[in-house]
Short mmCIF file of C-alpha atoms and ligand atoms in Angstrom, two decimals:
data_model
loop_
_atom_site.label_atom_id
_atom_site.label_comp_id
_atom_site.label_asym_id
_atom_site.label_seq_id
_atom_site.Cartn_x
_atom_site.Cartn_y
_atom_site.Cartn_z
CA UNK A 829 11.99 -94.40 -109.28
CA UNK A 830 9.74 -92.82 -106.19
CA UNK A 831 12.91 -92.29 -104.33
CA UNK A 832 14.30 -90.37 -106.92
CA UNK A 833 11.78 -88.35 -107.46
CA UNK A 834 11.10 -87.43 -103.97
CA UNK A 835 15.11 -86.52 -104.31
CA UNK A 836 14.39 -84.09 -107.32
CA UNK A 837 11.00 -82.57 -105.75
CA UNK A 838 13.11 -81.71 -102.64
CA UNK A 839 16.34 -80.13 -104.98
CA UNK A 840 13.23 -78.48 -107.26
CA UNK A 841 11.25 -76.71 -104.48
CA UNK A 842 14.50 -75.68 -102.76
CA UNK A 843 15.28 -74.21 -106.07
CA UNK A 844 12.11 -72.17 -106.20
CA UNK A 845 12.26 -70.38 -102.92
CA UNK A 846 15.74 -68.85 -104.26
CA UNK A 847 12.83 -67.01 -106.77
CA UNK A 848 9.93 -66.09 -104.37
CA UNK A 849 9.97 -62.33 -103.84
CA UNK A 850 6.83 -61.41 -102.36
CA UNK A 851 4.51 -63.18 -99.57
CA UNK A 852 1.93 -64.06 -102.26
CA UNK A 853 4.76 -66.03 -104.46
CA UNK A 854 5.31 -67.82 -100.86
CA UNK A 855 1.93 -68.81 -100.70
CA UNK A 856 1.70 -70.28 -104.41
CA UNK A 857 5.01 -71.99 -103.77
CA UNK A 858 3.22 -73.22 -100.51
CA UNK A 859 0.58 -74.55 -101.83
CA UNK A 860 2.65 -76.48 -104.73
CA UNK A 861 5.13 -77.96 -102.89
CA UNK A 862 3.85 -78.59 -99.41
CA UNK A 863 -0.07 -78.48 -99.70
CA UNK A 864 -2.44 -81.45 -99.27
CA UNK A 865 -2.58 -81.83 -102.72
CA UNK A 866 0.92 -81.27 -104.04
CA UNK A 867 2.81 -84.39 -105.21
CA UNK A 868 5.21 -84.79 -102.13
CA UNK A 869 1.47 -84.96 -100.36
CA UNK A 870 0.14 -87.40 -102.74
CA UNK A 871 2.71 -89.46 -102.31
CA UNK A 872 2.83 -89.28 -98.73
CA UNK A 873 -0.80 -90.03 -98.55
CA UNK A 874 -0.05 -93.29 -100.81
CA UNK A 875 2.17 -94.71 -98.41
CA UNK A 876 -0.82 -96.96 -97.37
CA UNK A 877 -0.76 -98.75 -100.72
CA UNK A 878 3.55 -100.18 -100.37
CA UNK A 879 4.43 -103.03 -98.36
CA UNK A 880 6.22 -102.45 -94.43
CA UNK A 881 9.74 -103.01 -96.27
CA UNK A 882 8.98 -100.16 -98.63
CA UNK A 883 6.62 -97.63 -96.77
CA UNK A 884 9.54 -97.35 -93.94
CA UNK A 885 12.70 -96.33 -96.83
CA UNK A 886 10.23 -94.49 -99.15
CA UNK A 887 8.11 -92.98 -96.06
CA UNK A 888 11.32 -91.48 -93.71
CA UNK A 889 12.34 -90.48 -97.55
CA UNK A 890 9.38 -88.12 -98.11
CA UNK A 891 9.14 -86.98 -94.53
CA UNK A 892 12.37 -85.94 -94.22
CA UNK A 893 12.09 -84.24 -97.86
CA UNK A 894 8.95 -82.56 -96.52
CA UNK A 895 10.56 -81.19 -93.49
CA UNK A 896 13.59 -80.25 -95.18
CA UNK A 897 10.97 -78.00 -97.53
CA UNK A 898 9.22 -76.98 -94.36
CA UNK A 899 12.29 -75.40 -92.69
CA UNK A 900 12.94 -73.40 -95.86
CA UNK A 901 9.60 -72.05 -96.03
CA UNK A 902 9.60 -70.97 -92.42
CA UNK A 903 13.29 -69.52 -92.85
CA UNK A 904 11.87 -67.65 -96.78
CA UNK A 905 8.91 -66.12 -94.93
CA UNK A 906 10.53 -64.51 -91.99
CA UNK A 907 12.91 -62.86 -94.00
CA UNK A 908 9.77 -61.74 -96.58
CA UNK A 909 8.19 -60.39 -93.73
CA UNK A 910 11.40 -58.75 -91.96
CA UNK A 911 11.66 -57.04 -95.07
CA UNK A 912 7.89 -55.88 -95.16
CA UNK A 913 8.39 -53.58 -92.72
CA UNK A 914 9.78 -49.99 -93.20
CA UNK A 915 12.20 -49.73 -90.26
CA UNK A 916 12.51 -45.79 -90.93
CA UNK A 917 8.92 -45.14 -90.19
CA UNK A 918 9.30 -48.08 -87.03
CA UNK A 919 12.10 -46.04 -85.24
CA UNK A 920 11.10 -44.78 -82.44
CA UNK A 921 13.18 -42.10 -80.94
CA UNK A 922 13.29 -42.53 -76.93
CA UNK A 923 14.92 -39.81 -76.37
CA UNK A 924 12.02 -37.45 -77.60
CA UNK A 925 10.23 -35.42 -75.25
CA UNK A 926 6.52 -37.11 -74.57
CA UNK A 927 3.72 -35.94 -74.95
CA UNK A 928 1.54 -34.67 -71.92
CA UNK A 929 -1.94 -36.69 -71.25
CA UNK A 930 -4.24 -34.24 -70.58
CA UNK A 931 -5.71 -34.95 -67.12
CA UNK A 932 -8.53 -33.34 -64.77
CA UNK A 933 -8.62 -32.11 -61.46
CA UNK A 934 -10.49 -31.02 -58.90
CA UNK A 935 -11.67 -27.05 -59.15
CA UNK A 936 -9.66 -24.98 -56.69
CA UNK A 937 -13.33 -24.06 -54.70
CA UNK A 938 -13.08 -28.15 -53.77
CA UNK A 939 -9.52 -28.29 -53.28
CA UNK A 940 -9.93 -25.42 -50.65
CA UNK A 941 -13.26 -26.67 -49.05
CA UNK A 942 -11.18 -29.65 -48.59
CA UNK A 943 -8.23 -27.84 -46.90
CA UNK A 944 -10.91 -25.88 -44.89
CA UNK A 945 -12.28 -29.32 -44.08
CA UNK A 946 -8.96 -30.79 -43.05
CA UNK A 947 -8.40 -27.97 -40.60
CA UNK A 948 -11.43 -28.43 -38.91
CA UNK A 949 -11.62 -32.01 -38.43
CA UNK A 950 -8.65 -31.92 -37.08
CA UNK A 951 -10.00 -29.34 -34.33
CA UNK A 952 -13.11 -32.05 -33.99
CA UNK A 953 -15.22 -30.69 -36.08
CA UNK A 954 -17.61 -32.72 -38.20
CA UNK A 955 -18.65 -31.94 -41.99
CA UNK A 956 -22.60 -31.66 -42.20
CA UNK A 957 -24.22 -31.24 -45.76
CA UNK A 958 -28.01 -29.81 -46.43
CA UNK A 959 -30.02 -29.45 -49.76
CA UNK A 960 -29.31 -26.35 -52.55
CA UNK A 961 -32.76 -26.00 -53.29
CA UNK A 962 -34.11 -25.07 -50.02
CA UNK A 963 -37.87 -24.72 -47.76
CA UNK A 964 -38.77 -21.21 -47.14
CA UNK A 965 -38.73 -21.82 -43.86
CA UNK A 966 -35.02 -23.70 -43.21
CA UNK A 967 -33.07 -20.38 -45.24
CA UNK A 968 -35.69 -17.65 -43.67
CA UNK A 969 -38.24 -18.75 -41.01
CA UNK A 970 -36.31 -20.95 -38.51
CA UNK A 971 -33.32 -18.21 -38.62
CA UNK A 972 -35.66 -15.66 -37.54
CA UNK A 973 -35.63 -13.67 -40.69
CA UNK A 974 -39.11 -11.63 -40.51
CA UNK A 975 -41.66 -12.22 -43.06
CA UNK A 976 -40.58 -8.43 -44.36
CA UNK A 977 -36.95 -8.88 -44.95
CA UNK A 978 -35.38 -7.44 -47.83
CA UNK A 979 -33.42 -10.35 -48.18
CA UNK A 980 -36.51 -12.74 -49.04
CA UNK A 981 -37.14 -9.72 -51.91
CA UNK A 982 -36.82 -10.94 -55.35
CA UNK A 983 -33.75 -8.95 -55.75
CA UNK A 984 -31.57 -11.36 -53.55
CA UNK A 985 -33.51 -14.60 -53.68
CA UNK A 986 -34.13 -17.08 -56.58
CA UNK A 987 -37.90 -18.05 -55.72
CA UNK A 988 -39.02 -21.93 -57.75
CA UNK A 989 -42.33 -21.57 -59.49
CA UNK A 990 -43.80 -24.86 -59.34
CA UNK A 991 -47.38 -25.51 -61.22
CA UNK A 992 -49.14 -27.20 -58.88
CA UNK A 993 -49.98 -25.25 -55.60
CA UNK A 994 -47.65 -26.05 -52.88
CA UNK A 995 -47.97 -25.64 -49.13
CA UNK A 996 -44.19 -24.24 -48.84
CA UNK A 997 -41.89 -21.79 -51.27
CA UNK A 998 -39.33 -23.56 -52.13
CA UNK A 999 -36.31 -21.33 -53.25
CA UNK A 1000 -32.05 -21.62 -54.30
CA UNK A 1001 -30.41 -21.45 -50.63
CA UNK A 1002 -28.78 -18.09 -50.34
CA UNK A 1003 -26.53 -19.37 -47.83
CA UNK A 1004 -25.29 -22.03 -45.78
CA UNK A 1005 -26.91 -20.76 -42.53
CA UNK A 1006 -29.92 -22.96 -43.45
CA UNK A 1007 -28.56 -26.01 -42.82
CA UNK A 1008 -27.87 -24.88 -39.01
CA UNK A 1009 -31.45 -25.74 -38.34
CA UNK A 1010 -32.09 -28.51 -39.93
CA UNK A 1011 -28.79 -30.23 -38.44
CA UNK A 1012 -30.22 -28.71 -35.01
CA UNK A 1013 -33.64 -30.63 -35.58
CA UNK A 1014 -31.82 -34.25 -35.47
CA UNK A 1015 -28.60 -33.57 -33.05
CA UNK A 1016 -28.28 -32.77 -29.71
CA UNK A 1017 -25.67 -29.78 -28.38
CA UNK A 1018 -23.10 -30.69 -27.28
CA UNK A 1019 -21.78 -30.49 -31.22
CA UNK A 1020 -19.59 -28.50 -33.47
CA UNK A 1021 -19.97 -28.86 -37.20
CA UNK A 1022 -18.83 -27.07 -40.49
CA UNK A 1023 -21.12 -26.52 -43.83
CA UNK A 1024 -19.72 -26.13 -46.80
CA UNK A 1025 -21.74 -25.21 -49.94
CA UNK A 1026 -23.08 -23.63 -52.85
CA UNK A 1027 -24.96 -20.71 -52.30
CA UNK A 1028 -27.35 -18.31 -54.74
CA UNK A 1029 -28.25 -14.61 -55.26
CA UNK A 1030 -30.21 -13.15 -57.31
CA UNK A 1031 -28.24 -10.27 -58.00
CA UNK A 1032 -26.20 -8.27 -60.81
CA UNK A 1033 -22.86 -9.40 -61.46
CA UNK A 1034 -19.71 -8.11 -61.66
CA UNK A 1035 -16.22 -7.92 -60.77
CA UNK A 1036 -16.87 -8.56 -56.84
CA UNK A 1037 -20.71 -10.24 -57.26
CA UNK A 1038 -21.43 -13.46 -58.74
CA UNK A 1039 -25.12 -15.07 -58.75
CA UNK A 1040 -23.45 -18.46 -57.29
CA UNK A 1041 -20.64 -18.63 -55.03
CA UNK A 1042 -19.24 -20.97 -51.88
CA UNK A 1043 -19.18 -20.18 -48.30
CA UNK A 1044 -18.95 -22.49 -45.41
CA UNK A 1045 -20.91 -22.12 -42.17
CA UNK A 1046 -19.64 -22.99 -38.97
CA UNK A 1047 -21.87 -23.95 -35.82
CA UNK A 1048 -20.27 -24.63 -32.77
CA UNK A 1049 -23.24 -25.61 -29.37
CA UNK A 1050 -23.08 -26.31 -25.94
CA UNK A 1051 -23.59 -25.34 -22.23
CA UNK A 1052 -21.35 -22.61 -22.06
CA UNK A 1053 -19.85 -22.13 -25.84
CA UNK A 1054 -18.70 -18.24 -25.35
CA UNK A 1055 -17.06 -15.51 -28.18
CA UNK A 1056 -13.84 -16.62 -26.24
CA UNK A 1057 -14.32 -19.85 -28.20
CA UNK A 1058 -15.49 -18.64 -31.37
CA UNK A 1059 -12.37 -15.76 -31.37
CA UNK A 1060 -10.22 -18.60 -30.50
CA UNK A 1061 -11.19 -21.14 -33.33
CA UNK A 1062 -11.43 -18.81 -36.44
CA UNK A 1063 -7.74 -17.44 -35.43
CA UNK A 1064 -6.66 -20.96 -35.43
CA UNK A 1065 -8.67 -21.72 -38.49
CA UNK A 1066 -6.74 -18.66 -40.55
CA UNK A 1067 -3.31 -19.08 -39.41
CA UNK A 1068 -3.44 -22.92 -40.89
CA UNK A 1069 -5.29 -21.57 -43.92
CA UNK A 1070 -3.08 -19.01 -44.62
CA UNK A 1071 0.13 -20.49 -43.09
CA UNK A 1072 1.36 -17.25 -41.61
CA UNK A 1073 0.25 -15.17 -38.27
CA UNK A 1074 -3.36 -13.83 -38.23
CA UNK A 1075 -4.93 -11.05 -36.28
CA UNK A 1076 -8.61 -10.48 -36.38
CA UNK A 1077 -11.39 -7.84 -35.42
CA UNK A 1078 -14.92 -8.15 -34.58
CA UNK A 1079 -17.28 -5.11 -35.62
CA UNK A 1080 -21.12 -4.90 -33.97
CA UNK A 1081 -23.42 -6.00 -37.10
CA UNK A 1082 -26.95 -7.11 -37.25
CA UNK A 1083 -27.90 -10.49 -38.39
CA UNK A 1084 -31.38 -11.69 -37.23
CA UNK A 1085 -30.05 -15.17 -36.52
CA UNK A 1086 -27.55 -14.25 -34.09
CA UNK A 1087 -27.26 -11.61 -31.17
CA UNK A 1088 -24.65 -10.25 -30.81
CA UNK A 1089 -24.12 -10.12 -34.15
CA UNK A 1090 -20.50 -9.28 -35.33
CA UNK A 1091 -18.80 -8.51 -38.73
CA UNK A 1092 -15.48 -10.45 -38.94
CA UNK A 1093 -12.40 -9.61 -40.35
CA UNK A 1094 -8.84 -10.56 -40.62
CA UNK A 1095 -5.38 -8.76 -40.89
CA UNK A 1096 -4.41 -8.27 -45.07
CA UNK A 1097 -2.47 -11.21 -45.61
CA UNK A 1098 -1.23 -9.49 -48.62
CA UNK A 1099 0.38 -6.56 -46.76
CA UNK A 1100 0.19 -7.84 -42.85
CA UNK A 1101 -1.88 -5.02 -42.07
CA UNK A 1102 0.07 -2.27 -43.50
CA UNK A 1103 -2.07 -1.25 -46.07
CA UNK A 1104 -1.99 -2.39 -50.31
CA UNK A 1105 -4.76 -1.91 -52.72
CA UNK A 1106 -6.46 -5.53 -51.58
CA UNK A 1107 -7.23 -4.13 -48.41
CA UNK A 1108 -8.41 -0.58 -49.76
CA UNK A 1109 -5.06 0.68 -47.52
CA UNK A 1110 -7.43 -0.55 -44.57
CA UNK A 1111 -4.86 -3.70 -43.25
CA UNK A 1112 -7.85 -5.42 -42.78
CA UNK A 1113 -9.73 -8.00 -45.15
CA UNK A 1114 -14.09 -8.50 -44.41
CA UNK A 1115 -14.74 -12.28 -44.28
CA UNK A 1116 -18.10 -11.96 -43.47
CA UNK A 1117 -20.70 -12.25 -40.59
CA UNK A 1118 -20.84 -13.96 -37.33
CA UNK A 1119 -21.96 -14.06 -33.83
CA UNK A 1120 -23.87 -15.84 -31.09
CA UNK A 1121 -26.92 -18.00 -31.98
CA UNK A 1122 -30.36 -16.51 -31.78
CA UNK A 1123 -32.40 -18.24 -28.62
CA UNK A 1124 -34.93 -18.01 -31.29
CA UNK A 1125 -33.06 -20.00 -33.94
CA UNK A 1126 -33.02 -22.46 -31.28
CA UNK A 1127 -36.42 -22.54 -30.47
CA UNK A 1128 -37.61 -23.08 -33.99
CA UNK A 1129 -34.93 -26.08 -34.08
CA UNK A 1130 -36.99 -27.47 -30.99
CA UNK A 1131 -34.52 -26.55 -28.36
CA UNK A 1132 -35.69 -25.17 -24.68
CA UNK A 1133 -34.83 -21.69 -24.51
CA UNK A 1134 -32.02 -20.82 -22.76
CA UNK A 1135 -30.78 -23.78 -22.68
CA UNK A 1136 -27.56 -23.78 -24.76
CA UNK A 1137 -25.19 -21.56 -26.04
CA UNK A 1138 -23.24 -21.40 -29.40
CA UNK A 1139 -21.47 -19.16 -32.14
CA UNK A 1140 -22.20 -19.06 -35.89
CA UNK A 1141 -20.34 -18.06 -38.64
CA UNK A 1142 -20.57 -17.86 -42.60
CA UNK A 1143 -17.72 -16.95 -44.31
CA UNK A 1144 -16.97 -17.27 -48.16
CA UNK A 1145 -14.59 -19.79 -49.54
CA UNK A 1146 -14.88 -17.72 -52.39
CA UNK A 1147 -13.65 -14.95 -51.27
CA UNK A 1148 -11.07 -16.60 -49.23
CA UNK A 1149 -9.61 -18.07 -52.51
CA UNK A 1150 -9.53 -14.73 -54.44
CA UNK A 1151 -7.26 -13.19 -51.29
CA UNK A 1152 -5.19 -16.58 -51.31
CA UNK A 1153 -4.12 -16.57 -55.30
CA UNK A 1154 -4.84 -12.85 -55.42
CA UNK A 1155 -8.02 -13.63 -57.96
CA UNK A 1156 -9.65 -9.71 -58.53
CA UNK A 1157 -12.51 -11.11 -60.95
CA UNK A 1158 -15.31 -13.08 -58.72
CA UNK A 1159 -16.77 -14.41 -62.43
CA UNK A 1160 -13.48 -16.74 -63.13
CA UNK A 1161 -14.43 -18.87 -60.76
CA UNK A 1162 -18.00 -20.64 -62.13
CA UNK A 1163 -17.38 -18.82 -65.88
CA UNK A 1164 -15.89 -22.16 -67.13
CA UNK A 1165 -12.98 -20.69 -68.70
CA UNK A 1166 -10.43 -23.47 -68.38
CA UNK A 1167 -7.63 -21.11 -69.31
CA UNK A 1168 -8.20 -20.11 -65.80
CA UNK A 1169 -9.62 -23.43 -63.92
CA UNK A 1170 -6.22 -24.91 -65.08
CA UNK A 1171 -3.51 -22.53 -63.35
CA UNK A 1172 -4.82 -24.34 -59.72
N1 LIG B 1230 -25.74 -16.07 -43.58
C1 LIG B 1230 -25.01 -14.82 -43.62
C2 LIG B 1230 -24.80 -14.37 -45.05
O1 LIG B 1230 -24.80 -15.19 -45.93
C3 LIG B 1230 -23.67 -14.95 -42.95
C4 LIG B 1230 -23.76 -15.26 -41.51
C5 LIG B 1230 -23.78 -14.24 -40.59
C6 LIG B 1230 -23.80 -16.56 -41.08
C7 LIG B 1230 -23.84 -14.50 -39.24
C8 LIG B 1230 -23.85 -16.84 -39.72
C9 LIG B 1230 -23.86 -15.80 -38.81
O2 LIG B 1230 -23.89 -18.08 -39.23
O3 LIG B 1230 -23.88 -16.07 -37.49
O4 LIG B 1230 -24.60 -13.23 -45.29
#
């Protein structure tokens, strides 16, 4: 009797799963025909209760009825789920074009101070770094800029108001010439460094004057460092920056940190010299001021007078990357527009 019902329950429940249509059916059908407490369980659980003879016919009966059920469960709910899915809206076309991940990158001011850096570490220069906001005394005193200066007027310097009365001003560096002392105060010539930085003037801006802007000093001491040297390492300097052949001109200037004191230019390298609107028809570009360290500058960084000899520069990176890419509005560069930061 048992063995023919476990016959019919296996024919019935194969039957059944030719009618399930959805996963839900499945489960029901699960449930009935191979859950704990369907009747091919029951039985299988009163196996116990029959002597050896009959627990090993009936039990290898309902076993292999239950697996028999199992495989056609597994085999009903694969192709239930297979047909779940909506292959049209699963396609995926490899041929189509991707789409772009959007990905930062350094501003072009960085990218070039790291060309400029490149060039002159591999002339053995080292990279030196000093503070943005700044001591009176390392951007004005210790460069021997007088007490009167128009440059320490409000006009060109951003003064800090602090609330509590302070021994010092303390101010936005307005350029990278005050890190020459305090790198003096804690080296010893012979050296030859580069600083570049962010720099700060109080000023009105427009197309060719921006309140914040980069330069990058250079500070090059020893016994006998001449303007042979200092000729010879900014030519160098421009011919790798701007990949092409360099000529440049020194112009008597006044700067109270150095004497001599020279403005510094280069050849257009827009028009090699021969005159374009960049260069005003001129063939020559200003890069900005230079010249032979102050024996006072040295002084102030605790060096014996006399003692050494060395050339200073500061030139703007800024300006350097408007003649590079040909950039006539000084604003683009810190306005944020990324219209603009994106194109380098
Ligand atoms: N600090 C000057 C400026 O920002 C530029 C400058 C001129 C730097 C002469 C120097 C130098 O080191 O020797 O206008």
């Amino acid at each position: 009797m048992l063995k023919a019902r476990i016959s019919t329950l296996e024919a019935e429940g194969k039957n059944a799963l030719k009618t399930v249509k959805t996963i839900a059916d499945l489960e029901a059908w699960e449930i009935k025909y191979l859950g704990r407490k369907s009747e091919l369980g029951n039985i299988l659980k009163s196996l116990k209760n029959f002597s050896s003879e009959e627990k090993k016919v009936i039990g290898s009966l309902a076993n292999g009825a239950r697996q028999t059920l199992a495989q056609a469960f597994a085999e009903t709910k694969a192709r239930l789920l297979e047909q779940s899915v909506d292959w049209e809206k699963e396609r995926i076309d490899v041929s189509a074009p991707g789409v772009a991940v959007a990905c930062g990158h350094l501003h072009l001011i960085t990218q070039l101070e790291h060309q400029i850096e490149d060039i002159f570490v591999s002339m053995g220069f080292t990279v030196a770094d000093g503070p943005e906001v700044e001591s009176e005394w390392y951007n004005f005193d210790a460069l021997n800029v007088s007490p009167d200066h128009p440059a320490r007027d409000m006009q060109d310097t951003f003064w800090l108001q602090r609330d509590e009365p302070q021994k010092e001003n303390f101010l936005l560096r307005t350029h990278t010439s005050s890190v020459q002392a305090r790198y003096m105060e804690t080296h010893t010539p012979p050296f030859r460094i580069i600083i570049p930085g962010k720099i700060f003037r109080n000023e009105a801006t427009d197309a060719s004057h921006e309140h914040t802007f980069h330069q990058f000093e250079c500070l090059m001491v020893g016994d006998d460092v001449s303007v042979a040297n200092f000729k010879y390492i900014a030519q160098a300097f421009f011919e790798n920056f701007f990949e092409k052949k360099v000529l440049i001109r020194l112009r008597p200037s006044f700067f109270p940190f150095t004497e001599p004191s020279f403005e510094f230019d280069i050849s257009c390298v827009l028009c090699d010299g021969n005159g374009c609107p960049v260069c005003k028809q001129s063939g020559w570009l200003e890069i900005g001021g230079a010249g032979m360290v102050n024996q006072k500058v040295f002084e102030a960084a605790g060096y014996p007078r006399g003692k050494y000899q060395g050339f200073a520069w500061g030139f703007g990176v800024t300006r350097l990357a408007m003649m590079k890419y040909k950039i006539s509005d000084i604003r683009l560069f810190m306005g944020g527009d990324l219209r603009f930061i994106r194109q380098f």
